[in-house]
Tab-separated table of C-alpha atoms in Angstrom:
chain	number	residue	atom	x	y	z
A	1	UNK	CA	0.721	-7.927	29.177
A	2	UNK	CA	1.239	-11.663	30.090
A	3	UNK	CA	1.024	-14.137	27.327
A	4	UNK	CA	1.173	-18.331	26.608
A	5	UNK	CA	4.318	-17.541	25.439
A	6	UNK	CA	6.400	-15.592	28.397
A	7	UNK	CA	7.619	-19.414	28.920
A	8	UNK	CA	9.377	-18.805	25.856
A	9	UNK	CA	12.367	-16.983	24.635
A	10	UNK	CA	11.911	-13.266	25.374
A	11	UNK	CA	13.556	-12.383	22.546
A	12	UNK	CA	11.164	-13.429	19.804
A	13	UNK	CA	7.898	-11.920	21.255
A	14	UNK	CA	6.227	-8.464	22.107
A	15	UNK	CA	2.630	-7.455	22.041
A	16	UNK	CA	2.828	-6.489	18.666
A	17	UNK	CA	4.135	-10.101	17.661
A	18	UNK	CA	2.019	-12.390	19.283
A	19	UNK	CA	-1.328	-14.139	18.424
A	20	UNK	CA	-4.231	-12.215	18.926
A	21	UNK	CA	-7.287	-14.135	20.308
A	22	UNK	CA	-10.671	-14.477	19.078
A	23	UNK	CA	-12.436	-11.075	20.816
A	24	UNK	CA	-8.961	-9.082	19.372
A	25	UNK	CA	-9.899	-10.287	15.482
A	26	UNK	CA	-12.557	-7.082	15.339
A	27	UNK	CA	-12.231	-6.568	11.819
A	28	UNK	CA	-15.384	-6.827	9.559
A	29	UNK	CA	-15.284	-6.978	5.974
A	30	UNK	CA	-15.309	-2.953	5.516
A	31	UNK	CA	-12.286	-2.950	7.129
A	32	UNK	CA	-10.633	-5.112	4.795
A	33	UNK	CA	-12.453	-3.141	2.026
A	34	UNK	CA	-10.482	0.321	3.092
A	35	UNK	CA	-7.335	-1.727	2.990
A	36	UNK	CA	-7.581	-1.843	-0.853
A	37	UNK	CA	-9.412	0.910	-1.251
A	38	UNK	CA	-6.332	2.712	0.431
A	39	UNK	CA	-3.978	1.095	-1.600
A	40	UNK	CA	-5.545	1.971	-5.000
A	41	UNK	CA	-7.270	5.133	-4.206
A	42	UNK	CA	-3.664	7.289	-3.665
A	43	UNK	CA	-2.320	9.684	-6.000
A	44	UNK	CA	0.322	7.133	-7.313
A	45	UNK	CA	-2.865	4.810	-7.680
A	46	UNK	CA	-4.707	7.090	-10.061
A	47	UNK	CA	-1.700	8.078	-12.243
A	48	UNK	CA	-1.387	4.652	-12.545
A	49	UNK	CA	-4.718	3.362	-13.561
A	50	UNK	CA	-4.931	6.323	-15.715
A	51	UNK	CA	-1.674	5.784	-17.799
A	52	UNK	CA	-2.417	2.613	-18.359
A	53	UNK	CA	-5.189	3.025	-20.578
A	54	UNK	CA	-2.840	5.422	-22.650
A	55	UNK	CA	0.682	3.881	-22.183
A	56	UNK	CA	0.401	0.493	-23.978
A	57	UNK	CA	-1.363	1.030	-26.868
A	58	UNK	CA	-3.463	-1.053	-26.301
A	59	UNK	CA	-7.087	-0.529	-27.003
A	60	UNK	CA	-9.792	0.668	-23.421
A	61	UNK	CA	-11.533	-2.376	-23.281
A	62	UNK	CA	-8.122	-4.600	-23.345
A	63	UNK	CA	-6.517	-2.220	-20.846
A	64	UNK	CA	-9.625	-2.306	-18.890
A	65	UNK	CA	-9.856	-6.050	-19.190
A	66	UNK	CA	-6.747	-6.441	-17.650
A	67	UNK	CA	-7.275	-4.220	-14.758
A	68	UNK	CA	-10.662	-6.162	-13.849
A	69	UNK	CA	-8.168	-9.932	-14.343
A	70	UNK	CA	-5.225	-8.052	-12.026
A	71	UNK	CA	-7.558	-7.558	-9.479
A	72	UNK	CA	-9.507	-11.334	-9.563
A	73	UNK	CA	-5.562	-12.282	-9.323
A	74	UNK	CA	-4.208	-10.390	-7.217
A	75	UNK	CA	-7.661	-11.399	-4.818
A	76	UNK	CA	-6.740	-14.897	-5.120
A	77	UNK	CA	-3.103	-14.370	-4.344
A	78	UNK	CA	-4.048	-12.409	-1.261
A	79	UNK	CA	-6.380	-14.728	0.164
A	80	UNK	CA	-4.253	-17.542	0.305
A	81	UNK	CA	-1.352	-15.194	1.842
A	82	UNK	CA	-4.251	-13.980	4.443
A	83	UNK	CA	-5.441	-16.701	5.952
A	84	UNK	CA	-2.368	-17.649	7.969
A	85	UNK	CA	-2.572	-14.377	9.591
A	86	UNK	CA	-6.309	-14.914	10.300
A	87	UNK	CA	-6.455	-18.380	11.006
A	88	UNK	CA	-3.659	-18.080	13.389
A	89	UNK	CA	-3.608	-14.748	14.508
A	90	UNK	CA	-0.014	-14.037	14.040
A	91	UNK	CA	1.936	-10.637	11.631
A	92	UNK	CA	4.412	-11.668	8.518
A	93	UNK	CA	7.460	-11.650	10.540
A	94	UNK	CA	6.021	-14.277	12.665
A	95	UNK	CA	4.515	-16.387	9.585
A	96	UNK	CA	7.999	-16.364	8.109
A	97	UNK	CA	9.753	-18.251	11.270
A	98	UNK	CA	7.717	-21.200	9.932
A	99	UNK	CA	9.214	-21.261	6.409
A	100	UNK	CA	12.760	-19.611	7.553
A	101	UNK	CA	13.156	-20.314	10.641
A	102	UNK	CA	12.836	-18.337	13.739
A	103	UNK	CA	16.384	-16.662	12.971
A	104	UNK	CA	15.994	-17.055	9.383
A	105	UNK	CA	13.191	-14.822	9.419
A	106	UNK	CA	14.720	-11.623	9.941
A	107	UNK	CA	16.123	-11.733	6.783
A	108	UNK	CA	12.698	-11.057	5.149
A	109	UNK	CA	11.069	-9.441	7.160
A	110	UNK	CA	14.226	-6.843	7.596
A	111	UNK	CA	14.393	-6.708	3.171
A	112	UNK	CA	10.532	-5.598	4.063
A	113	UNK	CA	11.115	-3.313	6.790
A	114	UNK	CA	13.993	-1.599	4.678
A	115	UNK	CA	12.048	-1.474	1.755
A	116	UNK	CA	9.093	-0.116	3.635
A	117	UNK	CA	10.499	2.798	5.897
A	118	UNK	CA	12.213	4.016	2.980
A	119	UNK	CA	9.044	4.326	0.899
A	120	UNK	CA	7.354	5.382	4.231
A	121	UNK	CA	9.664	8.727	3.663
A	122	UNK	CA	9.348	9.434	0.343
A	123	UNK	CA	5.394	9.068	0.389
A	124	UNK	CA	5.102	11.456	3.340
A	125	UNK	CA	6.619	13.988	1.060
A	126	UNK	CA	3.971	12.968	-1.733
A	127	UNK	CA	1.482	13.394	1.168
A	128	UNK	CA	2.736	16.640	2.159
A	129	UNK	CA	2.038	18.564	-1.504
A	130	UNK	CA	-1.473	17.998	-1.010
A	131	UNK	CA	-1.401	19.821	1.716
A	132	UNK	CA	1.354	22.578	0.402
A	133	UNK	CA	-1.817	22.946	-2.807
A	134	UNK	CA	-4.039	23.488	0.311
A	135	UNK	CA	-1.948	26.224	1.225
A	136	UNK	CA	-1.770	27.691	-2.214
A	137	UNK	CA	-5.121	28.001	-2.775
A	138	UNK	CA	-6.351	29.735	0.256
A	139	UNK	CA	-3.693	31.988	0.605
A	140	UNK	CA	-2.813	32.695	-3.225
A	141	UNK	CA	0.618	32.759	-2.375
A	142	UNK	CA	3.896	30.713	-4.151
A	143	UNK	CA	4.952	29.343	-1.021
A	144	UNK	CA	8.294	31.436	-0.484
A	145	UNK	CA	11.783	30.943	-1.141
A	146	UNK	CA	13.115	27.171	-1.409
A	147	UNK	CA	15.501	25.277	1.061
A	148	UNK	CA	16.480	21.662	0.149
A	149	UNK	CA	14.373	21.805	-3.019
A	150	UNK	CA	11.168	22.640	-0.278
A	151	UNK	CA	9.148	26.237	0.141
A	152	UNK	CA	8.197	27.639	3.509
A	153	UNK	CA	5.100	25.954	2.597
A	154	UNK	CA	6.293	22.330	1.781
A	155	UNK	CA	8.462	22.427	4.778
A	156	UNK	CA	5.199	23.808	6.783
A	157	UNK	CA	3.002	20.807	5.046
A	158	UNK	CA	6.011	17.993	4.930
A	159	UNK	CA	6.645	18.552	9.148
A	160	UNK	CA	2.824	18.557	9.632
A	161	UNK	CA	1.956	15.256	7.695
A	162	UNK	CA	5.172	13.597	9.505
A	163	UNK	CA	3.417	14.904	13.308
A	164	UNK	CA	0.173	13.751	11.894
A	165	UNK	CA	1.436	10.488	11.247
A	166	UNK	CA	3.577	10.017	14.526
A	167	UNK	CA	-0.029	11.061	16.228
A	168	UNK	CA	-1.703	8.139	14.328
A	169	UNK	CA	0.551	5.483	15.494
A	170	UNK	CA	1.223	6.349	19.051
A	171	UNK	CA	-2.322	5.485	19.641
A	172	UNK	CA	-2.179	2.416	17.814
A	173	UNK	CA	-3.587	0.232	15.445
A	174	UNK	CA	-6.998	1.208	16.496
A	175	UNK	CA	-6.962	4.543	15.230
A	176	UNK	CA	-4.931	3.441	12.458
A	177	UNK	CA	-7.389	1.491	11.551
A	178	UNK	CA	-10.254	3.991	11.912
A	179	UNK	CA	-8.270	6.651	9.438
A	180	UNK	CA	-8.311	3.802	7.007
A	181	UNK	CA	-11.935	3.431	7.525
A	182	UNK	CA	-12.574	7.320	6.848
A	183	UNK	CA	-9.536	8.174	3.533
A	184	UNK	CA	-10.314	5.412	1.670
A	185	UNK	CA	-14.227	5.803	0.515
A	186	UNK	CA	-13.540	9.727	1.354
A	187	UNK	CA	-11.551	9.893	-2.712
A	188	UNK	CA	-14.403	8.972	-4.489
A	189	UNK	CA	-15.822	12.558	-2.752
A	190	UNK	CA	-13.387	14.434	-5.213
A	191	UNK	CA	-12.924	12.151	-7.896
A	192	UNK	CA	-17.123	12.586	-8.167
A	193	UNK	CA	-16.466	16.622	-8.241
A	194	UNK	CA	-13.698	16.592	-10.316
A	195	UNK	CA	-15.633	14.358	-13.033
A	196	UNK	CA	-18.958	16.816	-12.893
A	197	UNK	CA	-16.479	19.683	-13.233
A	198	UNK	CA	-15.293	18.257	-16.131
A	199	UNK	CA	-18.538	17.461	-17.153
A	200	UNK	CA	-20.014	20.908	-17.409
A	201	UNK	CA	-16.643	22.050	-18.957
A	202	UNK	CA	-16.706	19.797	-21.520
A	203	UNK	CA	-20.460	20.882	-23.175
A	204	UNK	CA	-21.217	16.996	-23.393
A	205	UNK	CA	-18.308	15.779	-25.248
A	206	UNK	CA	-17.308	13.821	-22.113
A	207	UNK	CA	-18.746	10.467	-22.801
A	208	UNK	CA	-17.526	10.524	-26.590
A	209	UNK	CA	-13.932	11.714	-25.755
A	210	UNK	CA	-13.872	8.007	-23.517
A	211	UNK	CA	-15.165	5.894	-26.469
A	212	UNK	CA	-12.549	7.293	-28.720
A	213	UNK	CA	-9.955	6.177	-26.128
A	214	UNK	CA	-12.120	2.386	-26.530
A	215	UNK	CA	-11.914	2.978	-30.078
A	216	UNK	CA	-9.246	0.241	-31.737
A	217	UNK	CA	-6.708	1.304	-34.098
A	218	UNK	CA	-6.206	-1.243	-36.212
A	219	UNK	CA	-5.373	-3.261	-33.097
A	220	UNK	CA	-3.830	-6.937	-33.404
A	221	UNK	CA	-3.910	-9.623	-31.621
A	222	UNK	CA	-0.688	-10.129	-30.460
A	223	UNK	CA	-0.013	-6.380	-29.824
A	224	UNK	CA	-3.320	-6.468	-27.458
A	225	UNK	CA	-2.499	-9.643	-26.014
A	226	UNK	CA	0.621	-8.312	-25.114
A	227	UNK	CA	-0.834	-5.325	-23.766
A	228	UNK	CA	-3.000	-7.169	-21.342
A	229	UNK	CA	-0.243	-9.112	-20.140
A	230	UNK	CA	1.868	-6.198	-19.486
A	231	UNK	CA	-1.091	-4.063	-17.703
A	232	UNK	CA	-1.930	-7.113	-15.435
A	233	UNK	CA	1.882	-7.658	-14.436
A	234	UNK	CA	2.295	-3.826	-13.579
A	235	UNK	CA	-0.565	-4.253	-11.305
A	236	UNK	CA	0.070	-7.123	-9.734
A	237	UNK	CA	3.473	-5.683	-8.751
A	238	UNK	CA	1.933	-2.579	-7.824
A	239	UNK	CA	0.602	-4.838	-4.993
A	240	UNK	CA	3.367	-7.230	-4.487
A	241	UNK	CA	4.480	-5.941	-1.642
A	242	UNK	CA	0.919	-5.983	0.478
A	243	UNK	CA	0.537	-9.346	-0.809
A	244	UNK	CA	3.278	-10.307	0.820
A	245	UNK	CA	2.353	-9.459	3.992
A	246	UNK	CA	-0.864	-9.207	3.990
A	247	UNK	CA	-1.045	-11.317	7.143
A	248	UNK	CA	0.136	-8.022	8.788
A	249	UNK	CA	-3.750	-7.048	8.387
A	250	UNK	CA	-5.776	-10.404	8.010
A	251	UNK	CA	-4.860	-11.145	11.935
A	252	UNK	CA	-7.138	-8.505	12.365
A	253	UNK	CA	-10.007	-10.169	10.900
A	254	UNK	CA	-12.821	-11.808	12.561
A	255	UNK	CA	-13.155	-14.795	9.942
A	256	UNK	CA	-11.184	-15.744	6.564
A	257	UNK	CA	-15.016	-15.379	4.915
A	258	UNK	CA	-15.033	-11.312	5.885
A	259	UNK	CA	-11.336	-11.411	4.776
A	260	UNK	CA	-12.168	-12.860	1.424
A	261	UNK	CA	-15.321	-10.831	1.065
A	262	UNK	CA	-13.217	-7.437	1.938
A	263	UNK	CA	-10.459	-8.769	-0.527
A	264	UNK	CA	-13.381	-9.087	-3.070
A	265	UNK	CA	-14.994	-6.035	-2.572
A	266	UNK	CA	-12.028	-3.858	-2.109
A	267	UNK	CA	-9.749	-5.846	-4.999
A	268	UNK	CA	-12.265	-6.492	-8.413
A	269	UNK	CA	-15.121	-4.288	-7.662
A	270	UNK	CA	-13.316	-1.308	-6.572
A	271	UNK	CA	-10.998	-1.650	-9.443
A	272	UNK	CA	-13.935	-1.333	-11.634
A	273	UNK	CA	-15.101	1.645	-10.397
A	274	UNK	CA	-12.040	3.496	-9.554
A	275	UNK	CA	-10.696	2.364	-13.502
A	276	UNK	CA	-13.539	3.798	-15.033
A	277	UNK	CA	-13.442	6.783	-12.857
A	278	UNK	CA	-10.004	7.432	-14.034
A	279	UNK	CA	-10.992	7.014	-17.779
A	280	UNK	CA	-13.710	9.803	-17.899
A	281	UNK	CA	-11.987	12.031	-15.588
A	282	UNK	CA	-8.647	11.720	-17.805
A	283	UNK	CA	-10.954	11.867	-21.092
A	284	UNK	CA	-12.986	15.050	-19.824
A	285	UNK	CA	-9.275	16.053	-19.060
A	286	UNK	CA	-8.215	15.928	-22.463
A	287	UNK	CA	-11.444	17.189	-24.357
A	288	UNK	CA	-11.559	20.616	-21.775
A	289	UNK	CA	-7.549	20.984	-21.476
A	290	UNK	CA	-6.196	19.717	-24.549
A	291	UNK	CA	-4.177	16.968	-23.295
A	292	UNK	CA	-3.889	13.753	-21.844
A	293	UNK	CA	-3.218	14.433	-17.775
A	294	UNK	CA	-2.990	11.645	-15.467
A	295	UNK	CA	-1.785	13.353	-12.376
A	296	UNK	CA	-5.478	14.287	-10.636
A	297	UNK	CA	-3.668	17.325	-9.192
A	298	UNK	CA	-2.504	18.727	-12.308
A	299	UNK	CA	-6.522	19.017	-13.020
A	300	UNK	CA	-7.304	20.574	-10.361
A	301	UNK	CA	-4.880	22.925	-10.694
A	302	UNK	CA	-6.699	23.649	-13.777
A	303	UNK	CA	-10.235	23.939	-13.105
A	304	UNK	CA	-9.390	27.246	-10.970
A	305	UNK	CA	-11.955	26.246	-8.238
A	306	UNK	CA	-10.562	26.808	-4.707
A	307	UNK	CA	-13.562	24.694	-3.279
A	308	UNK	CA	-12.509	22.193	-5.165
A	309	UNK	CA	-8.697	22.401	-4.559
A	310	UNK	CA	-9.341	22.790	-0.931
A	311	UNK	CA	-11.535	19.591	-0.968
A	312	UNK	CA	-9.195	17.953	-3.529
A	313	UNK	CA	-5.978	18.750	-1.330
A	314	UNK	CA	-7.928	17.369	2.071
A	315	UNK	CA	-9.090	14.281	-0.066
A	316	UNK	CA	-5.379	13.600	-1.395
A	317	UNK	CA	-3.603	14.272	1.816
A	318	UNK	CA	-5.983	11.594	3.266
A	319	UNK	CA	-5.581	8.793	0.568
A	320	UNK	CA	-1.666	9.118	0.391
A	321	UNK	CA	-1.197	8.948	4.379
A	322	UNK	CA	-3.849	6.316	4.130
A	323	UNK	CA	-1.500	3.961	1.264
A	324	UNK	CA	1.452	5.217	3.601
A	325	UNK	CA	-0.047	3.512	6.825
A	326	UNK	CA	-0.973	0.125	4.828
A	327	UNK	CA	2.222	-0.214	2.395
A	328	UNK	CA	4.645	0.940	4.397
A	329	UNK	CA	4.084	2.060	8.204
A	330	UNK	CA	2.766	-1.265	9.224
A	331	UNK	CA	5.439	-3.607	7.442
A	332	UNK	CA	8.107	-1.631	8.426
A	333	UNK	CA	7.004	-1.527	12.231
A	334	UNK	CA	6.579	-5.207	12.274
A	335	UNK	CA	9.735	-5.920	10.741
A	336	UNK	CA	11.727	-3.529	13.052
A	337	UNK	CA	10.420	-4.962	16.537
A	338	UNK	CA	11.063	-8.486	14.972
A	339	UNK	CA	14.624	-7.789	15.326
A	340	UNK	CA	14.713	-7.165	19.088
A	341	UNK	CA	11.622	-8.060	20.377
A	342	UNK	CA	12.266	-7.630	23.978
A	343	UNK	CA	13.468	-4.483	23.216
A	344	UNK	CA	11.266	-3.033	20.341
A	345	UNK	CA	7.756	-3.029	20.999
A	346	UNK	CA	4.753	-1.644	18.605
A	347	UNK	CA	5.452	2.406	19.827
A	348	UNK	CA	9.637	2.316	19.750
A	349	UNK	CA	9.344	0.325	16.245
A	350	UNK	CA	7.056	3.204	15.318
A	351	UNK	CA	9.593	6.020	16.093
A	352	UNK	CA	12.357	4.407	15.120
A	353	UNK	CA	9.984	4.420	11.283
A	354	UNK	CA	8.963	8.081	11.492
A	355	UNK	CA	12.411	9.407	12.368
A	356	UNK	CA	14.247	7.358	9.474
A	357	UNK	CA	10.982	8.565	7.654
A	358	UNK	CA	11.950	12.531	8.641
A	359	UNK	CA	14.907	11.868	7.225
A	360	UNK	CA	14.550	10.656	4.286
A	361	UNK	CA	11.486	12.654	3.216
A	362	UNK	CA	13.072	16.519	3.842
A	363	UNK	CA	16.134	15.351	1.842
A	364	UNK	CA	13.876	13.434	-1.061
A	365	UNK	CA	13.813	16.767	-3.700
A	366	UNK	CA	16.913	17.841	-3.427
A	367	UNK	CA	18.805	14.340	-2.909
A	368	UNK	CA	17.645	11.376	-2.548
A	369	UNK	CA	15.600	11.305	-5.521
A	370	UNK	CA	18.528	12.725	-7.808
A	371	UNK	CA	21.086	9.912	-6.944
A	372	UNK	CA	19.270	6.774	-8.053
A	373	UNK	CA	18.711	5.029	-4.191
A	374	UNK	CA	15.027	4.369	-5.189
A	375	UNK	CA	16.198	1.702	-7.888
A	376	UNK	CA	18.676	0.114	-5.242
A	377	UNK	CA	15.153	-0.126	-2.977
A	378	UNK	CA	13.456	-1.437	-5.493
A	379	UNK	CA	15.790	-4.381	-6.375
A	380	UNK	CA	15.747	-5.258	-2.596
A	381	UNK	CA	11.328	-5.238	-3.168
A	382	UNK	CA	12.316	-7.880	-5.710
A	383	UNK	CA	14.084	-10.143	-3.971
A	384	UNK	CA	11.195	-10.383	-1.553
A	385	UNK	CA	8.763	-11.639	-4.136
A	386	UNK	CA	10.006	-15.114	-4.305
A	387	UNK	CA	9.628	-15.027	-0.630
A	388	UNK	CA	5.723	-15.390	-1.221
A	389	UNK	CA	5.828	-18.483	-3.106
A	390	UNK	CA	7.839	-19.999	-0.558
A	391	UNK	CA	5.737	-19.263	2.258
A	392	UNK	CA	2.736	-20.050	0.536
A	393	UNK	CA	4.163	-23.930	-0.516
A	394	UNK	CA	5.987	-24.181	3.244
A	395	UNK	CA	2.324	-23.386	4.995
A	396	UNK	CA	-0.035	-25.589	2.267
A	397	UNK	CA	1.955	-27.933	1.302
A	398	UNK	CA	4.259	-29.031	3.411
A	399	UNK	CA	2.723	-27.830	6.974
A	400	UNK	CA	-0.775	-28.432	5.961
A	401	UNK	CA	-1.777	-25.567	7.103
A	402	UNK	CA	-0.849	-26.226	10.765
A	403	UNK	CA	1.317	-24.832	12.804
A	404	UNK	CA	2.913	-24.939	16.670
A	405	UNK	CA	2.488	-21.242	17.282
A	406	UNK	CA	4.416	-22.140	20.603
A	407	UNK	CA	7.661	-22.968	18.934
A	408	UNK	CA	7.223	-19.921	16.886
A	409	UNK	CA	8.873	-18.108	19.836
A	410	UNK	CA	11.150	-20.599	21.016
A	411	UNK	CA	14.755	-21.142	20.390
A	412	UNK	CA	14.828	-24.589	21.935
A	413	UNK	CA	16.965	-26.660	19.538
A	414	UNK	CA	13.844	-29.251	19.910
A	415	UNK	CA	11.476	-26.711	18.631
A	416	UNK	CA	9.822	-27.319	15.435
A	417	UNK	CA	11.079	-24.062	13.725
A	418	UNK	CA	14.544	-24.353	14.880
A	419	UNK	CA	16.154	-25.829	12.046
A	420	UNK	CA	19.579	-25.494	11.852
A	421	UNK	CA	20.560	-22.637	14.005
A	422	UNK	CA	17.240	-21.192	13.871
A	423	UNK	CA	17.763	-20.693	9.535
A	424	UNK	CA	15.681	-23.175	7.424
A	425	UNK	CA	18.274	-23.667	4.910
A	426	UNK	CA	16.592	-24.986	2.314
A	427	UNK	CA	14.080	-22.360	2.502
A	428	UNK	CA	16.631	-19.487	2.392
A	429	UNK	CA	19.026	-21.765	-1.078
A	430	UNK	CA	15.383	-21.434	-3.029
């Protein structure tokens, strides 16, 4: 593929890393929808919402307020980290040469890829026990012996999500984006079946179980205030690292009014209905079962319905490869062939993420999840977020929202983005 910026150095572009033009942006407002909707709609996303109402004690309608704020902020935040990427046309690891230079960039945007293969692992291992409960429930049997904390089944399930995934991305983002498309509204299929399950179950005391959980308890200001401040922070970092970059999927987009429109539809709207979702489901949970459950499988397990455990497996298996494509596949691909370009297109970036992703996944039970490496991950996620404020002042304030997308790839000492060395010191000292 020949591009405006062959002339430059070879090493800082690939197709995957530069500009797309106008008839490439395809991306409607749905698609930016099933971003979100990916994002929150996972298994982690629902144990999440759900504990929240429980974990603070904090009254529902303050835990629900703050969901509905988190999600008007986090909107905000993202659309003034998106419309770089769509005004432009260029990924986060690109973006960053403006701030950090064209060198200086592959500090973040490594921290991100790091960060993002590792979780890339570990949630194809989540994915994979909605497909080992699959197995379970049509076959009624245990699984078999274990073998690095795995049964036949799990390893069975765990290789199968990891093929399914390498399938995805060797056919690129089109596809990619099309399995976004279908997993993300394709939850609220068993979330719907598990809450009229539940329902029936529950001879009507449904509805009364979720106003005891609005009910206040001699609730206090400052305790509720404090509640709501620490709900809206956990979600906002839930989605600090997609914030980040966020211009990863906003190149796609065909205008910055779709991509605020998706953002708005898939950020406060869908966090109303998913929250509230999660609040009768988890209150039917605890009227029919006798206690508070916030992991949807563990009700499913309950309601001894193999329809619904084979629909609830498909659904789950979907939704967690679907939050495994957007938080982690993408980032980690883009940050990998922004190391070697010349070298390390879209495809070899992609391998290079599933088998670091094999790895790391088959030896997750019995290892990796014992010895403490997800903190260590998770500090490096940190260090990342005050990478967004600095982008964000860099592009409005002091570029004015302009940039020479040619010296993006150059390492001509002349170029704008050269700095010193190709690292924007200042940028890297705050």
């Amino acid at each position: 593929m020949s591009t405006p910026y062959d002339a430059g150095d070879a090493g800082l572009h690939n197709d995957s890393l530069v500009p797309l033009n106008k008839d490439e942006q395809t991306w409607g407002w749905f698609d930016i929808f099933n971003i979100w909707a990916n994002d929150i709609q996972s298994l982690f996303g629902y144990s999440l919402v759900a504990s929240l109402f429980i974990a603070y004690g904090v009254t529902g309608w303050t835990a629900f307020a703050a969901l509905i704020a988190a999600g008007f902020l986090v909107m905000f935040l993202v659309n003034i980290s998106g419309k770089p990427g769509q005004k432009h046309g260029i990924p986060y690891p690109v973006l960053a040469r403006a701030s950090m230079g064209v060198a200086g960039s592959k500090l973040p945007a490594v921290l991100r890829a790091v960060v993002a293969v590792f979780w890339f692992g570990a949630q194809t291992y989540f994915a994979s026990t909605a497909l080992e409960l699959f197995l379970v429930a049509v076959t009624g049997h245990s699984g078999g012996a274990e073998f690095l904390g795995l049964t036949l089944f799990g390893w069975i399930s765990f290789v199968a999500v990891w093929a399914f995934q390498v399938l995805l991305f060797s056919r690129g983002m089109g596809w990619v984006s099309t399995f976004l498309n279908f997993a993300g509204p394709v939850v609220y299929l068993v979330m719907a079946g598990l809450l009229v399950v539940l329902w029936i179950k529950s001879d009507g005391q449904l509805l009364s179980a979720a106003q005891n959980i609005f009910a206040p308890e001699n609730p206090t200001f400052s305790g509720e205030l404090a509640g709501f401040v620490a709900i809206v922070g956990t979600m906002v970092a839930y989605f600090a690292a997609v914030m980040i970059n966020f211009s990863d999927f906003s190149r796609y987009s065909k205008s910055t009014s779709s991509m605020k429109f998706g953002n708005l539809l898939g950020l406060p709207l869908n966090m109303v209905i998913f929250s509230a979702l999660a609040l009768l489901i988890t209150a039917g949970a605890a009227v029919v079962y006798g206690e508070q459950l916030t992991n949807p499988t563990d009700i499913v397990e309950r309601t001894d319905s193999i329809l619904l455990s084979v629909v609830a497996a498909f659904t789950f298996f979907a939704a967690t490869v679907g939050i495994n494509l957007v938080a982690n596949f993408v980032p980690a691909v883009n940050g990998i062939a922004n190391l070697a370009p010349s070298k390390l297109n879209f495809r070899r970036a992609g391998w290079i993420t599933a088998l670091f992703a094999l790895v790391i996944g088959g030896f997750w039970v019995s290892l990796i999840s014992q010895i403490g490496i997800s903190s260590f991950v998770n500090t490096l996620g940190a260090m990342l977020a005050p990478l967004y404020g600095i982008m964000v002042v860099d592009y409005y304030w002091l570029k004015k929202q302009q940039l020479r997308l040619a010296d993006l790839y150059s390492t001509d000492p002349n170029a704008a983005y050269h700095y010193t060395n190709g690292w924007n010191r200042s940028a890297l000292y705050a």
